[in-house]
CSV table of C-alpha atoms and ligand atoms in Angstrom, one decimal:
chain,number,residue,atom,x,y,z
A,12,UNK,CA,-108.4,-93.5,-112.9
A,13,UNK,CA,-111.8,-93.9,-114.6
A,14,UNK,CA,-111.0,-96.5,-117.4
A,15,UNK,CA,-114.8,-96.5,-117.7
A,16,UNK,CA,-116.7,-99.9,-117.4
A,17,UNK,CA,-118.7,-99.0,-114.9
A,18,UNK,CA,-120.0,-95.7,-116.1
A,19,UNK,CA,-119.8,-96.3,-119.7
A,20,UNK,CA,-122.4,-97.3,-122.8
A,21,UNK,CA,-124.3,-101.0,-121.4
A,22,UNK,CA,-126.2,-102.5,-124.5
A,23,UNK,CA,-128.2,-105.3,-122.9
A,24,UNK,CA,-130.3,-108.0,-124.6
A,25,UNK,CA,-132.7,-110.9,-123.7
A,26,UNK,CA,-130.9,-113.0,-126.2
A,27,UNK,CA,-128.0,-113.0,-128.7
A,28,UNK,CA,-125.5,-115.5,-130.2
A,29,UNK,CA,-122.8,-114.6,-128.3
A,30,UNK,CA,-122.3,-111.6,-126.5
A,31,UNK,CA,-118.3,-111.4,-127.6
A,32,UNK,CA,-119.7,-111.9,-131.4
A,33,UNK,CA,-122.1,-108.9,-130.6
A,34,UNK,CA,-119.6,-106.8,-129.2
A,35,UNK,CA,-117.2,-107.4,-131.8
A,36,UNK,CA,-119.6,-106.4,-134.3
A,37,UNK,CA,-119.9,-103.0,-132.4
A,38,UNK,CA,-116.4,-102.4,-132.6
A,39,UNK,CA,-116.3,-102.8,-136.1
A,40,UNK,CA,-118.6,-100.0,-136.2
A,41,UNK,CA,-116.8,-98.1,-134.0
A,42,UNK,CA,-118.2,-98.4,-130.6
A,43,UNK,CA,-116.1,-97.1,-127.7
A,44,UNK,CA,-113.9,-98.3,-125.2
A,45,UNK,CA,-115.7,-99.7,-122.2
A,46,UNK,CA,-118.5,-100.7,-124.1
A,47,UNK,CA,-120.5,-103.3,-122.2
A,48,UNK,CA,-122.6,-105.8,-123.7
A,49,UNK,CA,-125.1,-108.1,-121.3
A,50,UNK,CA,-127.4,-110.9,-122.4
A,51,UNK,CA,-129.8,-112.9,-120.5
A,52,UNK,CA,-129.6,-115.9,-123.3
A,53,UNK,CA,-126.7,-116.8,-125.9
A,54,UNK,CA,-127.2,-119.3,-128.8
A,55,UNK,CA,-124.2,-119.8,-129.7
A,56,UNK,CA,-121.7,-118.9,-126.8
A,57,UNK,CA,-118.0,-119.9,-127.3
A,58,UNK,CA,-115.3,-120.7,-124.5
A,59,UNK,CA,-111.6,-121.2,-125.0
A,60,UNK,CA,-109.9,-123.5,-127.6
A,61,UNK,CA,-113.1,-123.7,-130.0
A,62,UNK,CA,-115.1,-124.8,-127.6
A,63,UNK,CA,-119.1,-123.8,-126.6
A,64,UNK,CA,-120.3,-122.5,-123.7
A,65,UNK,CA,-123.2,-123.5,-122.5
A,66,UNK,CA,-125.8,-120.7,-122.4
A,67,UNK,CA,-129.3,-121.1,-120.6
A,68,UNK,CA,-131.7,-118.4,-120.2
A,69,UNK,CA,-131.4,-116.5,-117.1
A,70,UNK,CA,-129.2,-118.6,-114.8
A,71,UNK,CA,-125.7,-117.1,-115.5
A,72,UNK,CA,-124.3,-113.7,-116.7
A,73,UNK,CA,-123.0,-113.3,-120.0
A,74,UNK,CA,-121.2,-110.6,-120.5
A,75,UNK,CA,-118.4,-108.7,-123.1
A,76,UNK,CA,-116.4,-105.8,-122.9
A,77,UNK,CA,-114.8,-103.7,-125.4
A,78,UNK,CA,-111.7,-102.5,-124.7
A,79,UNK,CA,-109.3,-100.5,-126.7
A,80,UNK,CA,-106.2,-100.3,-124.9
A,81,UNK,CA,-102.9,-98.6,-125.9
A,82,UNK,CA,-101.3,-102.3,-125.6
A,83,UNK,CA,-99.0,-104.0,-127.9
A,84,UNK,CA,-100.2,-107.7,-129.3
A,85,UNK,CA,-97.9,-109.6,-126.5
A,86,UNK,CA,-99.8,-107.8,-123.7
A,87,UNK,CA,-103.3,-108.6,-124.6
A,88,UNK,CA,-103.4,-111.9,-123.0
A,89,UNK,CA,-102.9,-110.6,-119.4
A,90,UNK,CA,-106.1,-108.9,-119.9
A,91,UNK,CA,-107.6,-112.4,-119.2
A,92,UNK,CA,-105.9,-112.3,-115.7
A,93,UNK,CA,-106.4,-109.1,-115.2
A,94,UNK,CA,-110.2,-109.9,-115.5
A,95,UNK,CA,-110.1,-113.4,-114.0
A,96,UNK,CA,-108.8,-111.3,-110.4
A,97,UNK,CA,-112.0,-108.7,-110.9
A,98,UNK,CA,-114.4,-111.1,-111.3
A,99,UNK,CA,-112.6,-112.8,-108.2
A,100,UNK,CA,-113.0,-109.8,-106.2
A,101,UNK,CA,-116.4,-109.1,-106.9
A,102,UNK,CA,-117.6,-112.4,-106.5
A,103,UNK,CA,-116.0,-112.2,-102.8
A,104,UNK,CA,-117.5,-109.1,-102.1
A,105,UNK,CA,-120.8,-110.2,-103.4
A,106,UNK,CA,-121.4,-113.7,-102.1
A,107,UNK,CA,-119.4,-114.1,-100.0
A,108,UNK,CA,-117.6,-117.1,-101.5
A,109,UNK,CA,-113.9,-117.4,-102.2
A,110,UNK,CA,-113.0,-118.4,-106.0
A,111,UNK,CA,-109.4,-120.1,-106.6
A,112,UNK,CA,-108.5,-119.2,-110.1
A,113,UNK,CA,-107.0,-122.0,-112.0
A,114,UNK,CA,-104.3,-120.4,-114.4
A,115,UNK,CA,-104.8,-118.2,-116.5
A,116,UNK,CA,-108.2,-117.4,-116.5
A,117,UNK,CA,-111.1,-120.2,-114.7
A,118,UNK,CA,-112.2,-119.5,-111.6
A,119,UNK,CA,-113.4,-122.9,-109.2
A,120,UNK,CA,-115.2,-123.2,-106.3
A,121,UNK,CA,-114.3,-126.4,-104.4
A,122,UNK,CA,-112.7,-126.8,-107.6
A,123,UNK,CA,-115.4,-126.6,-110.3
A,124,UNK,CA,-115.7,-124.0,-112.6
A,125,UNK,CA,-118.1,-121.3,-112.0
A,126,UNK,CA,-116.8,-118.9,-114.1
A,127,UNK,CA,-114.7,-119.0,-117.6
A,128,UNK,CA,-113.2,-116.2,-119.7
A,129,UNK,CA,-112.7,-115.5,-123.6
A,130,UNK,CA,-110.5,-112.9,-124.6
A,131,UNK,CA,-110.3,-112.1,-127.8
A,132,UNK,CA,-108.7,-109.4,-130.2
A,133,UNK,CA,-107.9,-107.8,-133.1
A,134,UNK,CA,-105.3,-106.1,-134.9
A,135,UNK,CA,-105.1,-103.0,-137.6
A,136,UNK,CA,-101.8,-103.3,-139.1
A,137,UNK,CA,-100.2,-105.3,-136.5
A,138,UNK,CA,-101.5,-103.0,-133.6
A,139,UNK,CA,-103.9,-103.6,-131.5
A,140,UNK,CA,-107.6,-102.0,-132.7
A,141,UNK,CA,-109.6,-103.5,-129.9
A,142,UNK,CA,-110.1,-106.4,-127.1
A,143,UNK,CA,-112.8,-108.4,-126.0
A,144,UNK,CA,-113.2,-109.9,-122.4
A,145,UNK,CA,-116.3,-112.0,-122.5
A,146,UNK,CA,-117.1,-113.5,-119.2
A,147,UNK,CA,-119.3,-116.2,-118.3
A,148,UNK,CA,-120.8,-116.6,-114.6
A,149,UNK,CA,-122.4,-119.2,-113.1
A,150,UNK,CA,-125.0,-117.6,-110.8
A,151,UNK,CA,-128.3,-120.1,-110.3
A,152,UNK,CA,-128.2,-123.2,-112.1
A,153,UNK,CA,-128.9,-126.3,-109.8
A,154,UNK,CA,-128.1,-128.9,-112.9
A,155,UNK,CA,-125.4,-129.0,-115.4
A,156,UNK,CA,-125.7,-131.1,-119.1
A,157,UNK,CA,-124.2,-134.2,-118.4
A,158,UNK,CA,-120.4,-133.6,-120.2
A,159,UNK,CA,-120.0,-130.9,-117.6
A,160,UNK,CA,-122.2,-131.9,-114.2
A,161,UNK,CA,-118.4,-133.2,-112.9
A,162,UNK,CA,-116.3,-129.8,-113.9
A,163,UNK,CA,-119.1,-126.9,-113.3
A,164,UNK,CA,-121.0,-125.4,-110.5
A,165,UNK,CA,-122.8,-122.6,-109.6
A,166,UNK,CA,-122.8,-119.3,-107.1
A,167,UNK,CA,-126.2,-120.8,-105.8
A,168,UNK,CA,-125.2,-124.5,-105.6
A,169,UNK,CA,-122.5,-123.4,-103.7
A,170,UNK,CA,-123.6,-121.0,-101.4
A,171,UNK,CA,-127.2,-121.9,-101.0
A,172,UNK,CA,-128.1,-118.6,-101.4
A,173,UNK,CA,-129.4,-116.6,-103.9
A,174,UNK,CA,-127.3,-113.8,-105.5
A,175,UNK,CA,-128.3,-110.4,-106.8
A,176,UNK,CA,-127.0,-110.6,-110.6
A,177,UNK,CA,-127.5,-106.9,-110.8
A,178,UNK,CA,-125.6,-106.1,-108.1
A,179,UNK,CA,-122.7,-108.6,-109.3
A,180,UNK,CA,-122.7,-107.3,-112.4
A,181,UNK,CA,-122.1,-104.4,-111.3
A,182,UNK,CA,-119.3,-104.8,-108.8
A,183,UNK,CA,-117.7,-107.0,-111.9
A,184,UNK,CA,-117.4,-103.1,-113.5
A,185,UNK,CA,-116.3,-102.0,-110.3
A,186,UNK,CA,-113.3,-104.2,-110.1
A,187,UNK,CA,-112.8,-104.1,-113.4
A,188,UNK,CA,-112.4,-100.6,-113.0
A,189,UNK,CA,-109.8,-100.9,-110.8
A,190,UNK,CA,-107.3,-104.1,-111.7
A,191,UNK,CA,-107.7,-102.5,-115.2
A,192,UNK,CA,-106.3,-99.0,-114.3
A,193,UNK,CA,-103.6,-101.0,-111.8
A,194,UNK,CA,-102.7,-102.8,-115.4
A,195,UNK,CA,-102.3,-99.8,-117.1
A,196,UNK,CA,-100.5,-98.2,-114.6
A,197,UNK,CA,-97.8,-100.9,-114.5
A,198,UNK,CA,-98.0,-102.1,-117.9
A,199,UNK,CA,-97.8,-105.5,-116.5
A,200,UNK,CA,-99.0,-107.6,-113.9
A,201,UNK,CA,-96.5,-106.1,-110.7
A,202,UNK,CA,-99.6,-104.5,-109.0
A,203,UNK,CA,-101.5,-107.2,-109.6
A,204,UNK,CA,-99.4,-110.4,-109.3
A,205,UNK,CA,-99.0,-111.4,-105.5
A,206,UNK,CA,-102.8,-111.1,-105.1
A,207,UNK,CA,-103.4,-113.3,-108.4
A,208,UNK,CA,-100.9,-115.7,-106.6
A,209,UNK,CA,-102.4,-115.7,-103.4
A,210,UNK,CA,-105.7,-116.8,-105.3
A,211,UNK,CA,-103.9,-119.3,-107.3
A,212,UNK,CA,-105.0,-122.8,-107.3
A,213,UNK,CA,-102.5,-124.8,-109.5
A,214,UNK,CA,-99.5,-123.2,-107.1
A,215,UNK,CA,-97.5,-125.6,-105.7
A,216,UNK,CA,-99.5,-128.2,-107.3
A,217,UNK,CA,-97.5,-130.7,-110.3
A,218,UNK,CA,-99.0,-129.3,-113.9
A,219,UNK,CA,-99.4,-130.4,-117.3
A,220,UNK,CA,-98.9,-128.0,-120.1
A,221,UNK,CA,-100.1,-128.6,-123.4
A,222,UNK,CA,-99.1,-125.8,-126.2
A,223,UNK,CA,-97.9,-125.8,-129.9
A,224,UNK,CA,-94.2,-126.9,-128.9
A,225,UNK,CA,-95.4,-130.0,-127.3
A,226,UNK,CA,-95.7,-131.3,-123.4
A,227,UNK,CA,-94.6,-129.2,-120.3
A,228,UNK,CA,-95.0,-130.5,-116.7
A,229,UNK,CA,-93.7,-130.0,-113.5
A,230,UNK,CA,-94.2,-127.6,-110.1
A,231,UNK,CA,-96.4,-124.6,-111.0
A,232,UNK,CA,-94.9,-121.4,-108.7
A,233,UNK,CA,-97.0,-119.0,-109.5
A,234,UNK,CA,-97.0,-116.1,-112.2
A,235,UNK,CA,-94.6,-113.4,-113.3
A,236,UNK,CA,-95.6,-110.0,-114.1
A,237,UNK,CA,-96.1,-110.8,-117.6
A,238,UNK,CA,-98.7,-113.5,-116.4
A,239,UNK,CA,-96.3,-116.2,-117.7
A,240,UNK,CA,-96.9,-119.4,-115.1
A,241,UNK,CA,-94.0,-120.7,-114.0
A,242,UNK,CA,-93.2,-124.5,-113.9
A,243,UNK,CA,-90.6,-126.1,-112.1
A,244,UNK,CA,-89.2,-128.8,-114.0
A,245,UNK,CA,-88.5,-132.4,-112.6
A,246,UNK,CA,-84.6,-131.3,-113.6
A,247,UNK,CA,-85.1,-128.0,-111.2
A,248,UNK,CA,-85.0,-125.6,-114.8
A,249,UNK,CA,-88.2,-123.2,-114.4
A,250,UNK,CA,-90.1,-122.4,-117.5
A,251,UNK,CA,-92.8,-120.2,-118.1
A,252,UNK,CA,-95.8,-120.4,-120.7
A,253,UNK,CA,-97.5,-117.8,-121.9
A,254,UNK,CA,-101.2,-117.3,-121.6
A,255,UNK,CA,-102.4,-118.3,-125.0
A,256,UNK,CA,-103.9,-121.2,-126.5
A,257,UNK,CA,-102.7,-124.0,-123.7
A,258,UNK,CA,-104.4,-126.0,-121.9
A,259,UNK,CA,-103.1,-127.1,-118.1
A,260,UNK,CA,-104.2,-129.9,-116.3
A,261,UNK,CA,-103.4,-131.2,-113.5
A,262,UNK,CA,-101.4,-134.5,-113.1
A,263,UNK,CA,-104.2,-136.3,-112.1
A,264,UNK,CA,-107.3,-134.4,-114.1
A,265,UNK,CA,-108.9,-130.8,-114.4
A,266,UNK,CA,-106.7,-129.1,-111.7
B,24,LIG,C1,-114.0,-120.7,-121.2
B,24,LIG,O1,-113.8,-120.9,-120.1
B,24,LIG,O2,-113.9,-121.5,-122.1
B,24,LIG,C2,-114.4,-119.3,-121.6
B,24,LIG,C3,-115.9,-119.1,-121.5
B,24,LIG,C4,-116.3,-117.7,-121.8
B,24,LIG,C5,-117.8,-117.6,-121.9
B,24,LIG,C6,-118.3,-116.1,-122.1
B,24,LIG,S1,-120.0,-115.9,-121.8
B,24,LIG,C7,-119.9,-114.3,-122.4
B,24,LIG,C8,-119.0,-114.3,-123.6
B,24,LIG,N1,-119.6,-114.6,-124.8
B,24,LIG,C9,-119.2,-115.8,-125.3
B,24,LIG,O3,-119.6,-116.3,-126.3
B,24,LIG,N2,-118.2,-116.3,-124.5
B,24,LIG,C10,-118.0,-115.5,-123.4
């Protein structure tokens, strides 16, 4: 199935505010679906939960992609896993490295991030008009500011070699391509879910959930095909939380 990433319109800048801000302003004027947008530089990039993203010129990959998928609200979030296993892939097949992804949506090398995801979307009358999947690589930076030296790395730092960010760009798309049609051809996670496991660093690992309703910890299993984790509580009851606006720590810190 061509979903269309790789083959479709690629607006790329030297510098921007955010690449998610700029693709949402071409949705709004009616860009298509699998609209990419690139920058070399952000000024004001965003991560999860309000936070920034640190941006530097041409050390990382910044990237957005429109999507407008026949989804309803509730399925939008697993388009973050569905793009945190892409990015996976291609980052395998590229450099040779293996990411763990730390649920739902971080990916860690010897468990710092090196790669972070912002979905985003919005609705027209309680459906969905379109998605954003921003993505944020780490590719050649040998320092970090000093809030984040102990959290992030780098593909460079960590392989000691350097990476083609064309060429990883572009087998991003490819994957994309792919765990995007196996998402659409499910409507869930099923296709997806054992290899997501497989690549999951929090399983079998105590977890801390933080989420509107309060405090969740316990055994993370794994996810379920709606990307839920699932946490086995102290008292043996499993639980799952959805992919939104939590934040899941480990017992003992980030993982
Ligand atoms: C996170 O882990 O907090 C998510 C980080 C997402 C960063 C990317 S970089 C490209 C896109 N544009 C943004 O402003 N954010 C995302």
């Amino acid at each position: 199935m061509d979903t269309g990433f790789t083959g479709n319109r690629r607006v790329v800048l030297e510098k921007i505010d955010s690449t998610n801000e700029e693709a949402g302003r071409l949705a709004k004027s009616g860009a298509r679906h699998g609209t990419v947008v690139l920058a070399k530089e952000q000024t004001a990039g965003r991560g999860r939960r309000g936070r920034s993203w640190y941006s530097p010129p041409g050390t990382s990959i910044y990237m957005s992609l429109l999507l407008r998928p026949a989804i309803v609200p509730g399925q939008a979030s697993m388009l973050t896993l569905v793009a945190a296993l892409a990015v996976n892939g291609a980052i395998e097949e590229q450099c040779g490295l293996t990411p763990m992804i730390k649920w739902p949506n971080d990916l860690l090398l010897k468990e710092k991030k090196v790669c972070g995801i912002l979905t985003e979307m919005s609705l027209n009358k309680d459906a969905v008009d379109y998605v954003i999947v921003g993505i944020g690589v780490n590719v050649s930076q040998s320092e970090f500011p000093e809030d984040i030296r102990g959290m992030a790395t780098s593909l460079e730092k960590e392989s000691g070699s350097s990476v083609d960010r064309e060429g990883l760009i572009e087998a991003i798309l490819k994957h994309m391509d792919g765990c995007y049609a196996r998402f659409l051809a499910a409507g869930d996670l099923s296709g997806l879910q054992q290899e997501y496991n497989e690549r999951l660093i929090n399983r079998g690992r105590p977890v801390r959930v933080l989420d509107a309703q309060g405090e969740l910890s316990g055994e993370a299993l794994g996810i379920d095909p709606a990307g839920e984790l699932l946490i086995r509580q102290e008292d043996g009851e499993v639980k799952s939380v959805c992919a939104g606006e939590v934040s899941v720590r480990g017992i003992y810190g980030y993982i």
